[in-house]
Tab-separated table of C-alpha atoms in Angstrom:
chain	number	residue	atom	x	y	z
A	1	GLN	CA	3.470	-22.860	14.982
A	2	LEU	CA	3.402	-23.284	11.203
A	3	LYS	CA	0.195	-22.625	9.320
A	4	GLU	CA	-1.128	-25.019	6.701
A	5	LYS	CA	-2.670	-23.911	3.424
A	6	ASN	CA	-4.520	-26.589	1.430
A	7	GLY	CA	-2.666	-29.277	3.348
A	8	ARG	CA	0.747	-27.679	2.789
A	9	VAL	CA	2.867	-26.011	5.415
A	10	ASP	CA	3.668	-22.360	4.585
A	11	PHE	CA	7.266	-21.914	5.734
A	12	ARG	CA	6.986	-18.154	5.145
A	13	GLU	CA	4.596	-17.910	8.112
A	14	LEU	CA	6.977	-18.812	10.929
A	15	ASN	CA	5.613	-16.269	13.440
A	16	LEU	CA	8.947	-15.986	15.248
A	17	GLY	CA	8.153	-12.599	16.820
A	18	GLU	CA	5.458	-12.055	19.464
A	19	ASN	CA	3.580	-8.803	18.860
A	20	VAL	CA	1.843	-7.086	21.759
A	21	GLU	CA	-0.258	-3.957	22.081
A	22	ALA	CA	-0.165	-1.129	24.625
A	23	GLY	CA	-2.159	-2.160	27.706
A	24	GLN	CA	-1.834	-5.892	27.003
A	25	ILE	CA	-1.075	-8.176	29.993
A	26	LEU	CA	2.211	-9.957	29.335
A	27	ALA	CA	2.513	-12.099	32.462
A	28	THR	CA	0.504	-12.809	35.607
A	29	LYS	CA	1.811	-14.344	38.827
A	30	ARG	CA	-0.098	-16.506	41.255
A	31	PRO	CA	0.011	-15.892	45.025
A	32	PRO	CA	2.143	-18.396	46.976
A	33	GLU	CA	0.313	-21.556	48.080
A	34	GLU	CA	0.897	-24.234	50.712
A	35	GLY	CA	2.685	-27.268	49.324
A	36	VAL	CA	1.353	-30.820	49.374
A	37	ALA	CA	3.318	-33.344	51.500
A	38	GLY	CA	4.800	-36.350	49.768
A	39	ARG	CA	6.729	-39.564	50.526
A	40	THR	CA	10.124	-41.021	49.645
A	41	VAL	CA	10.473	-44.314	47.789
A	42	THR	CA	10.909	-46.014	51.172
A	43	GLY	CA	7.657	-44.577	52.473
A	44	LYS	CA	9.016	-41.825	54.700
A	45	SER	CA	6.931	-38.635	54.909
A	46	LEU	CA	8.271	-35.524	53.144
A	47	PRO	CA	6.664	-32.334	54.464
A	48	ALA	CA	6.209	-29.661	51.775
A	49	LYS	CA	7.698	-26.213	52.043
A	50	PRO	CA	5.309	-23.285	51.651
A	51	GLY	CA	5.527	-21.380	48.342
A	52	LYS	CA	7.629	-18.235	48.202
A	53	ASN	CA	6.406	-14.887	47.000
A	54	THR	CA	8.276	-13.795	43.843
A	55	GLN	CA	8.561	-10.460	42.084
A	56	ILE	CA	7.871	-10.030	38.376
A	57	GLU	CA	11.029	-8.549	36.869
A	58	ILE	CA	10.211	-5.911	34.270
A	59	GLY	CA	12.363	-4.059	31.724
A	60	LYS	CA	11.741	-1.302	29.188
A	61	ASN	CA	8.221	-0.301	28.167
A	62	VAL	CA	6.573	-2.581	30.741
A	63	LYS	CA	4.805	-1.637	33.976
A	64	LEU	CA	3.369	-3.573	36.918
A	65	SER	CA	-0.339	-3.486	37.722
A	66	ASP	CA	-1.390	-1.691	40.909
A	67	ASP	CA	-1.504	-4.983	42.824
A	68	GLY	CA	1.867	-6.064	41.428
A	69	MET	CA	0.377	-9.294	40.089
A	70	SER	CA	0.623	-8.555	36.335
A	71	ALA	CA	3.135	-7.118	33.866
A	72	ILE	CA	1.545	-4.789	31.297
A	73	SER	CA	2.990	-3.432	28.050
A	74	THR	CA	3.040	0.371	27.746
A	75	ILE	CA	3.642	0.388	23.972
A	76	ASN	CA	2.984	-1.607	20.810
A	77	GLY	CA	5.992	-3.770	20.035
A	78	GLN	CA	7.752	-7.109	20.397
A	79	VAL	CA	7.888	-8.821	23.792
A	80	LEU	CA	11.270	-10.286	24.786
A	81	LEU	CA	12.890	-11.782	27.890
A	82	VAL	CA	16.110	-9.784	28.359
A	83	LEU	CA	18.357	-10.810	31.282
A	84	GLY	CA	15.358	-12.294	33.014
A	85	LYS	CA	13.253	-9.138	32.598
A	86	ILE	CA	10.084	-8.879	30.538
A	87	THR	CA	10.787	-6.186	27.934
A	88	VAL	CA	8.906	-4.717	24.961
A	89	GLU	CA	10.950	-3.343	22.081
A	90	PRO	CA	9.417	-0.889	19.573
A	91	ILE	CA	12.020	-1.954	16.971
A	92	TYR	CA	12.304	-5.434	15.449
A	93	THR	CA	15.736	-6.047	13.924
A	94	VAL	CA	16.426	-8.785	11.384
A	95	GLU	CA	20.193	-9.367	11.502
A	96	GLY	CA	20.352	-10.851	7.982
A	97	ASP	CA	17.879	-11.394	5.136
A	98	VAL	CA	14.135	-11.838	5.299
A	99	ASP	CA	13.870	-15.347	3.865
A	100	PHE	CA	12.786	-18.856	4.887
A	101	LYS	CA	14.832	-18.565	8.095
A	102	THR	CA	12.803	-15.603	9.335
A	103	GLY	CA	9.515	-16.018	7.479
A	104	ASN	CA	7.250	-13.047	6.835
A	105	ILE	CA	7.546	-10.144	9.277
A	106	LEU	CA	4.506	-8.529	10.902
A	107	PHE	CA	5.389	-6.048	13.647
A	108	LEU	CA	3.540	-3.350	15.593
A	109	GLY	CA	6.607	-1.081	15.712
A	110	THR	CA	9.519	-0.330	13.369
A	111	VAL	CA	11.318	-3.064	11.398
A	112	ILE	CA	14.997	-2.873	10.435
A	113	VAL	CA	16.360	-5.478	7.997
A	114	LYS	CA	20.147	-5.550	7.861
A	115	GLY	CA	20.171	-7.708	4.729
A	116	ASN	CA	17.761	-8.108	1.800
A	117	VAL	CA	14.081	-8.965	1.540
A	118	GLU	CA	14.000	-12.003	-0.725
A	119	ASP	CA	11.399	-12.752	-3.423
A	120	GLY	CA	7.996	-13.826	-2.176
A	121	PHE	CA	8.243	-12.480	1.377
A	122	THR	CA	6.244	-9.800	3.187
A	123	VAL	CA	7.287	-7.165	5.707
A	124	LYS	CA	4.490	-5.199	7.396
A	125	ALA	CA	5.056	-2.647	10.157
A	126	ALA	CA	2.907	-0.238	12.167
A	127	GLY	CA	5.973	2.046	12.289
A	128	ASN	CA	8.764	2.411	9.714
A	129	ILE	CA	10.625	-0.145	7.581
A	130	GLU	CA	14.315	0.217	6.779
A	131	VAL	CA	16.120	-2.289	4.552
A	132	MET	CA	19.915	-2.013	4.358
A	133	GLY	CA	20.081	-4.216	1.268
A	134	SER	CA	17.677	-4.638	-1.643
A	135	VAL	CA	14.032	-5.648	-1.989
A	136	GLY	CA	12.840	-8.214	-4.503
A	137	LYS	CA	9.408	-9.420	-5.627
A	138	CYS	CA	7.960	-8.682	-2.190
A	139	VAL	CA	5.321	-6.779	-0.285
A	140	LEU	CA	6.469	-3.916	1.953
A	141	ASP	CA	3.707	-2.195	3.927
A	142	ALA	CA	4.408	0.454	6.578
A	143	GLU	CA	2.187	2.958	8.338
A	144	GLY	CA	5.250	5.226	8.520
A	145	GLU	CA	8.273	5.675	6.233
A	146	ILE	CA	10.073	3.089	4.110
A	147	ILE	CA	13.808	3.379	3.354
A	148	VAL	CA	15.507	0.904	0.985
A	149	HIS	CA	19.260	1.453	0.704
A	150	GLN	CA	19.922	-0.696	-2.388
A	151	GLY	CA	16.706	-0.318	-4.325
A	152	ILE	CA	13.565	-2.224	-5.263
A	153	LEU	CA	13.457	-4.893	-8.001
A	154	GLY	CA	9.758	-5.708	-8.093
A	155	LYS	CA	9.777	-8.029	-11.149
A	156	ASN	CA	6.293	-6.708	-12.043
A	157	GLU	CA	4.780	-8.170	-8.852
A	158	GLY	CA	6.482	-6.321	-5.992
A	159	LYS	CA	4.254	-3.909	-4.036
A	160	VAL	CA	5.279	-1.109	-1.679
A	161	ARG	CA	2.925	1.002	0.427
A	162	ALA	CA	4.021	3.713	2.872
A	163	GLY	CA	1.974	5.930	5.170
A	164	SER	CA	4.462	8.781	4.678
A	165	ASN	CA	7.576	8.719	2.418
A	166	LEU	CA	9.440	6.129	0.369
A	167	VAL	CA	13.205	6.728	0.089
A	168	ALA	CA	15.129	4.342	-2.193
A	169	LYS	CA	18.134	4.125	-4.463
A	170	PHE	CA	15.919	2.987	-7.350
A	171	VAL	CA	12.518	1.498	-8.127
A	172	GLU	CA	12.215	-0.986	-10.985
A	173	ASN	CA	9.169	-2.954	-12.197
A	174	ALA	CA	7.220	-2.359	-8.991
A	175	ARG	CA	3.941	-0.896	-7.786
A	176	VAL	CA	4.296	1.895	-5.239
A	177	GLU	CA	1.692	3.811	-3.248
A	178	VAL	CA	2.685	6.454	-0.685
A	179	GLU	CA	0.757	9.074	1.250
A	180	GLU	CA	3.467	11.719	0.896
A	181	ASN	CA	6.677	11.717	-1.206
A	182	VAL	CA	8.797	9.308	-3.235
A	183	LEU	CA	12.512	10.256	-3.087
A	184	VAL	CA	14.821	8.261	-5.387
A	185	SER	CA	18.471	8.764	-6.381
A	186	ASP	CA	18.914	6.472	-9.412
A	187	GLY	CA	15.464	6.631	-10.942
A	188	VAL	CA	12.163	4.872	-11.513
A	189	ILE	CA	12.017	2.268	-14.286
A	190	HIS	CA	8.837	0.694	-15.723
A	191	SER	CA	6.892	1.121	-12.503
A	192	PHE	CA	3.474	2.291	-11.368
A	193	VAL	CA	3.960	4.945	-8.699
A	194	ASP	CA	1.306	6.971	-6.850
A	195	ALA	CA	2.285	9.736	-4.415
A	196	ASN	CA	-0.138	12.097	-2.732
A	197	LYS	CA	2.538	14.825	-2.785
A	198	ARG	CA	5.724	14.534	-4.884
A	199	ILE	CA	7.920	12.131	-6.845
A	200	ILE	CA	11.506	13.424	-6.767
A	201	CYS	CA	14.457	11.752	-8.545
A	202	GLN	CA	17.800	13.435	-7.921
A	203	GLY	CA	21.220	11.959	-8.665
A	204	LYS	CA	23.688	11.289	-11.493
A	205	ARG	CA	21.402	8.632	-13.030
A	206	ALA	CA	18.080	10.076	-11.877
A	207	SER	CA	15.755	9.100	-14.705
A	208	ILE	CA	12.105	8.159	-15.049
A	209	VAL	CA	11.585	5.669	-17.866
A	210	GLY	CA	8.362	3.829	-18.743
A	211	GLY	CA	5.407	3.049	-16.529
A	212	ARG	CA	2.901	5.484	-15.075
A	213	LEU	CA	3.648	7.962	-12.298
A	214	ARG	CA	1.019	10.100	-10.563
A	215	ALA	CA	1.588	12.835	-7.980
A	216	ALA	CA	-0.555	15.678	-6.662
A	217	HIS	CA	2.146	18.375	-6.587
A	218	GLU	CA	5.202	17.549	-8.682
A	219	ILE	CA	7.197	14.993	-10.657
A	220	HIS	CA	10.887	15.836	-10.949
A	221	ALA	CA	13.857	13.986	-12.461
A	222	LYS	CA	17.108	14.543	-14.313
A	223	THR	CA	15.757	12.831	-17.457
A	224	LEU	CA	12.243	11.863	-18.462
A	225	GLY	CA	11.708	9.039	-20.978
A	226	SER	CA	14.470	7.525	-23.095
A	227	VAL	CA	16.195	7.846	-26.468
A	228	ALA	CA	14.211	4.775	-27.595
A	229	GLY	CA	10.951	6.723	-27.183
A	230	THR	CA	9.620	4.538	-24.342
A	231	GLU	CA	6.066	5.509	-23.423
A	232	THR	CA	6.257	7.244	-20.045
A	233	ILE	CA	3.035	8.553	-18.512
A	234	LEU	CA	3.336	11.360	-15.951
A	235	GLU	CA	0.271	12.793	-14.199
A	236	VAL	CA	0.196	15.724	-11.750
A	237	GLY	CA	-2.383	18.067	-10.271
A	238	ILE	CA	-4.608	15.197	-9.219
A	239	ASP	CA	-5.251	13.088	-6.139
A	240	PRO	CA	-4.012	9.616	-7.243
A	241	LYS	CA	-6.298	7.699	-4.886
A	242	ARG	CA	-9.414	9.561	-5.963
A	243	LYS	CA	-8.356	9.328	-9.622
A	244	GLU	CA	-8.047	5.548	-9.245
A	245	LYS	CA	-11.399	5.380	-7.470
A	246	LEU	CA	-12.940	7.430	-10.290
A	247	SER	CA	-11.458	5.070	-12.881
A	248	GLN	CA	-12.927	2.057	-11.058
A	249	ALA	CA	-16.321	3.757	-10.699
A	250	LEU	CA	-16.451	4.596	-14.418
A	251	LYS	CA	-15.540	1.003	-15.294
A	252	ARG	CA	-18.207	-0.322	-12.937
A	253	LYS	CA	-20.791	2.071	-14.414
A	254	GLU	CA	-20.050	0.722	-17.902
A	255	GLU	CA	-20.425	-2.875	-16.669
A	256	LEU	CA	-23.724	-2.086	-14.951
A	257	GLU	CA	-25.135	-0.338	-18.030
A	258	LYS	CA	-24.315	-3.374	-20.202
A	259	SER	CA	-25.942	-5.720	-17.661
A	260	LEU	CA	-29.006	-3.471	-17.467
A	261	GLU	CA	-29.326	-3.400	-21.258
A	262	GLU	CA	-29.309	-7.216	-21.398
A	263	LEU	CA	-31.773	-7.486	-18.511
A	264	VAL	CA	-34.211	-5.082	-20.156
A	265	ARG	CA	-34.129	-7.182	-23.348
A	266	ASN	CA	-34.823	-10.407	-21.438
A	267	ILE	CA	-37.601	-8.810	-19.379
A	268	SER	CA	-39.211	-7.416	-22.544
A	269	THR	CA	-39.086	-10.846	-24.199
A	270	LEU	CA	-40.805	-12.534	-21.244
A	271	GLU	CA	-43.441	-9.806	-20.899
A	272	ASN	CA	-44.329	-10.047	-24.615
A	273	LEU	CA	-44.536	-13.824	-24.251
A	274	LYS	CA	-46.835	-13.430	-21.236
A	275	LYS	CA	-49.215	-11.262	-23.292
A	276	VAL	CA	-49.730	-13.878	-26.016
A	277	GLN	CA	-49.847	-17.009	-23.839
A	278	ARG	CA	-53.101	-17.954	-22.108
A	279	GLU	CA	-51.302	-19.829	-19.336
A	280	PHE	CA	-47.941	-18.326	-18.511
A	281	PRO	CA	-45.692	-21.063	-16.998
A	282	GLU	CA	-44.965	-20.656	-13.280
A	283	GLU	CA	-41.235	-21.165	-13.905
A	284	LYS	CA	-41.129	-18.284	-16.396
A	285	GLN	CA	-43.125	-16.057	-14.033
A	286	LYS	CA	-40.546	-16.780	-11.341
A	287	ASN	CA	-37.770	-15.972	-13.818
A	288	LEU	CA	-39.477	-12.683	-14.718
A	289	SER	CA	-39.752	-11.705	-11.034
A	290	GLU	CA	-36.073	-12.494	-10.476
A	291	LEU	CA	-35.088	-10.385	-13.501
A	292	ASN	CA	-37.153	-7.445	-12.240
A	293	ASP	CA	-35.519	-7.716	-8.804
A	294	LYS	CA	-32.099	-7.785	-10.435
A	295	ARG	CA	-32.998	-4.718	-12.509
A	296	SER	CA	-33.937	-2.847	-9.327
A	297	GLU	CA	-30.612	-3.806	-7.739
A	298	ILE	CA	-28.647	-2.603	-10.770
A	299	LEU	CA	-30.579	0.671	-10.940
A	300	HIS	CA	-29.824	1.266	-7.250
A	301	GLU	CA	-26.107	0.530	-7.722
A	302	LEU	CA	-26.004	2.738	-10.824
A	303	GLU	CA	-27.440	5.579	-8.774
A	304	GLU	CA	-24.790	5.084	-6.062
A	305	THR	CA	-21.973	4.817	-8.626
A	306	GLY	CA	-23.163	7.970	-10.373
A	307	ALA	CA	-23.108	9.837	-7.063
A	308	VAL	CA	-19.505	8.685	-6.441
A	309	ILE	CA	-18.437	9.823	-9.929
A	310	THR	CA	-20.065	13.241	-9.439
A	311	GLU	CA	-18.467	13.696	-6.004
A	312	ILE	CA	-14.965	12.801	-7.220
A	313	ASN	CA	-15.214	14.959	-10.348
A	314	THR	CA	-16.360	17.903	-8.243
A	315	TYR	CA	-13.421	17.402	-5.877
A	316	LEU	CA	-10.852	17.044	-8.668
A	317	GLN	CA	-12.072	20.240	-10.288
A	318	SER	CA	-11.800	22.077	-6.964
A	319	ILE	CA	-8.129	21.168	-6.350
A	320	LYS	CA	-6.139	24.406	-6.414
A	321	ILE	CA	-2.760	22.716	-7.005
A	322	SER	CA	-2.110	22.625	-10.737
A	323	GLY	CA	1.100	20.596	-10.450
A	324	LYS	CA	4.260	20.592	-12.558
A	325	VAL	CA	6.652	18.183	-14.291
A	326	SER	CA	10.362	19.032	-14.486
A	327	ALA	CA	13.485	17.649	-16.173
A	328	SER	CA	16.802	19.147	-15.019
A	329	ASP	CA	18.558	17.594	-18.044
A	330	ARG	CA	16.421	16.193	-20.871
A	331	VAL	CA	12.911	15.057	-21.724
A	332	PHE	CA	12.549	12.654	-24.691
A	333	PRO	CA	9.773	12.012	-27.225
A	334	GLY	CA	7.320	9.391	-25.979
A	335	VAL	CA	6.659	11.135	-22.679
A	336	LYS	CA	2.972	11.873	-22.058
A	337	ILE	CA	2.208	14.621	-19.546
A	338	PHE	CA	-1.164	15.090	-17.876
A	339	ILE	CA	-1.811	18.141	-15.709
A	340	LYS	CA	-5.314	18.118	-14.250
A	341	ASN	CA	-7.578	17.425	-17.252
A	342	GLU	CA	-5.132	18.640	-19.929
A	343	ASN	CA	-2.520	16.509	-21.681
A	344	LEU	CA	0.549	16.905	-23.849
A	345	VAL	CA	2.529	14.344	-25.865
A	346	VAL	CA	6.221	15.265	-26.122
A	347	ARG	CA	7.279	14.891	-29.783
A	348	ASN	CA	10.724	16.531	-29.668
A	349	GLU	CA	13.683	16.384	-27.300
A	350	PHE	CA	14.000	19.304	-24.885
A	351	LYS	CA	16.571	20.320	-22.275
A	352	ASN	CA	16.168	21.908	-18.834
A	353	VAL	CA	12.408	22.394	-18.891
A	354	THR	CA	9.391	22.497	-16.605
A	355	PHE	CA	5.853	21.795	-17.796
A	356	SER	CA	3.043	23.654	-16.060
A	357	LEU	CA	-0.596	24.541	-16.645
A	358	GLU	CA	-1.433	28.047	-17.837
A	359	GLU	CA	-5.008	28.949	-18.776
A	360	LYS	CA	-6.047	25.321	-19.408
A	361	GLU	CA	-3.022	24.662	-21.606
A	362	ILE	CA	0.200	22.815	-20.753
A	363	ARG	CA	3.135	25.108	-21.475
A	364	MET	CA	6.870	24.531	-21.421
A	365	ILE	CA	8.784	27.050	-19.309
A	366	LYS	CA	12.331	27.536	-18.003
A	367	TYR	CA	13.429	24.736	-15.648
A	368	GLU	CA	12.370	25.232	-12.019
A	369	PRO	CA	14.614	23.442	-9.472
A	370	VAL	CA	13.086	21.235	-6.810
A	371	ASP	CA	12.159	22.962	-3.547
A	372	GLN	CA	15.125	23.306	-1.164
A	373	VAL	CA	13.169	21.580	1.613
A	374	PHE	CA	13.077	18.379	-0.422
A	375	SER	CA	16.660	18.775	-1.612
A	376	ARG	CA	17.825	18.818	2.012
A	377	ARG	CA	15.555	15.898	2.929
A	378	PHE	CA	16.861	13.906	-0.023
A	379	ALA	CA	20.499	14.732	0.727
A	380	HIS	CA	20.017	13.551	4.314
A	381	ALA	CA	18.461	10.278	3.165
A	382	SER	CA	21.081	9.665	0.469
A	383	SER	CA	23.950	10.101	2.941
A	384	SER	CA	22.938	6.802	4.573
A	385	TYR	CA	23.467	4.796	1.355
């Protein structure tokens, strides 16, 4: 059934798949009943046959209730009728592209797309997402891992979120947020990427150019920046989520302080007016009360925001991982490196270097290769391209 938005049918929301959860009743049978007698067109009596008892046929990941009257799913997944048997599959496979033929995909298991994900569509999965082709200006959201064989072309609006790793050929003009690692072979171009562990680019064209990349442990690529001096911001040694939350809290604090300053001026004006007027208008008294209530609300929110800022700053200072940024080939001027609270602007071209924090100062040391664990993981993922 198609959904309407503002009187228009949204053909992206086709809802072709039927998601079910573990423990959900998929089918229930009724006990056989006595039939009701009827008559022919000539008026002859037709005695009814009694109903027959039938068996619910079940397939994979489905069980019968103790009384045999209901079929129950044992996993989260997609319910299908396969050869007459009720079956639940943990994998939803799209044989071609995700487009107007399929609509958006929302699945409680793993989604495999054998084609591309076209602009404007969404794929969300409680498991993993694997796309054999490319991904456009889309939303990909998986609780597990996301693998994109031909890369992500976000066109400044595409968003990707993974509960573990993102493995892709390239990421361009997209926003990425992953709980663990980003592993890319051809590089990251003009994108905003947050990884709670590492961002690793390994391959012949493995470059990071433009945008802002943040990782707790490490950012690694063949080249960083470009000959043109493109501003490329690389941050390590921080928790990206908490850093973003801190940024939002600081912005909110500034907004609240400006609002409070204006409120105090207006309250002061009304209170001075009240002192000189014999009869203070009821409307202005009401306005004064409302302003005082608003001031109390802002003061309370300021206190809460201040507590959040203090908590996050304390946590960030306690992180033992200092983080590092490495270029196996070259790093160009225009690259800005942040490690914890220290920063460095690269003003000259360097080759085969790693940047790390030593005694509250970012220093350039001999290139340190990426950990072998991630090299093997990346090699395994790249072999499927």
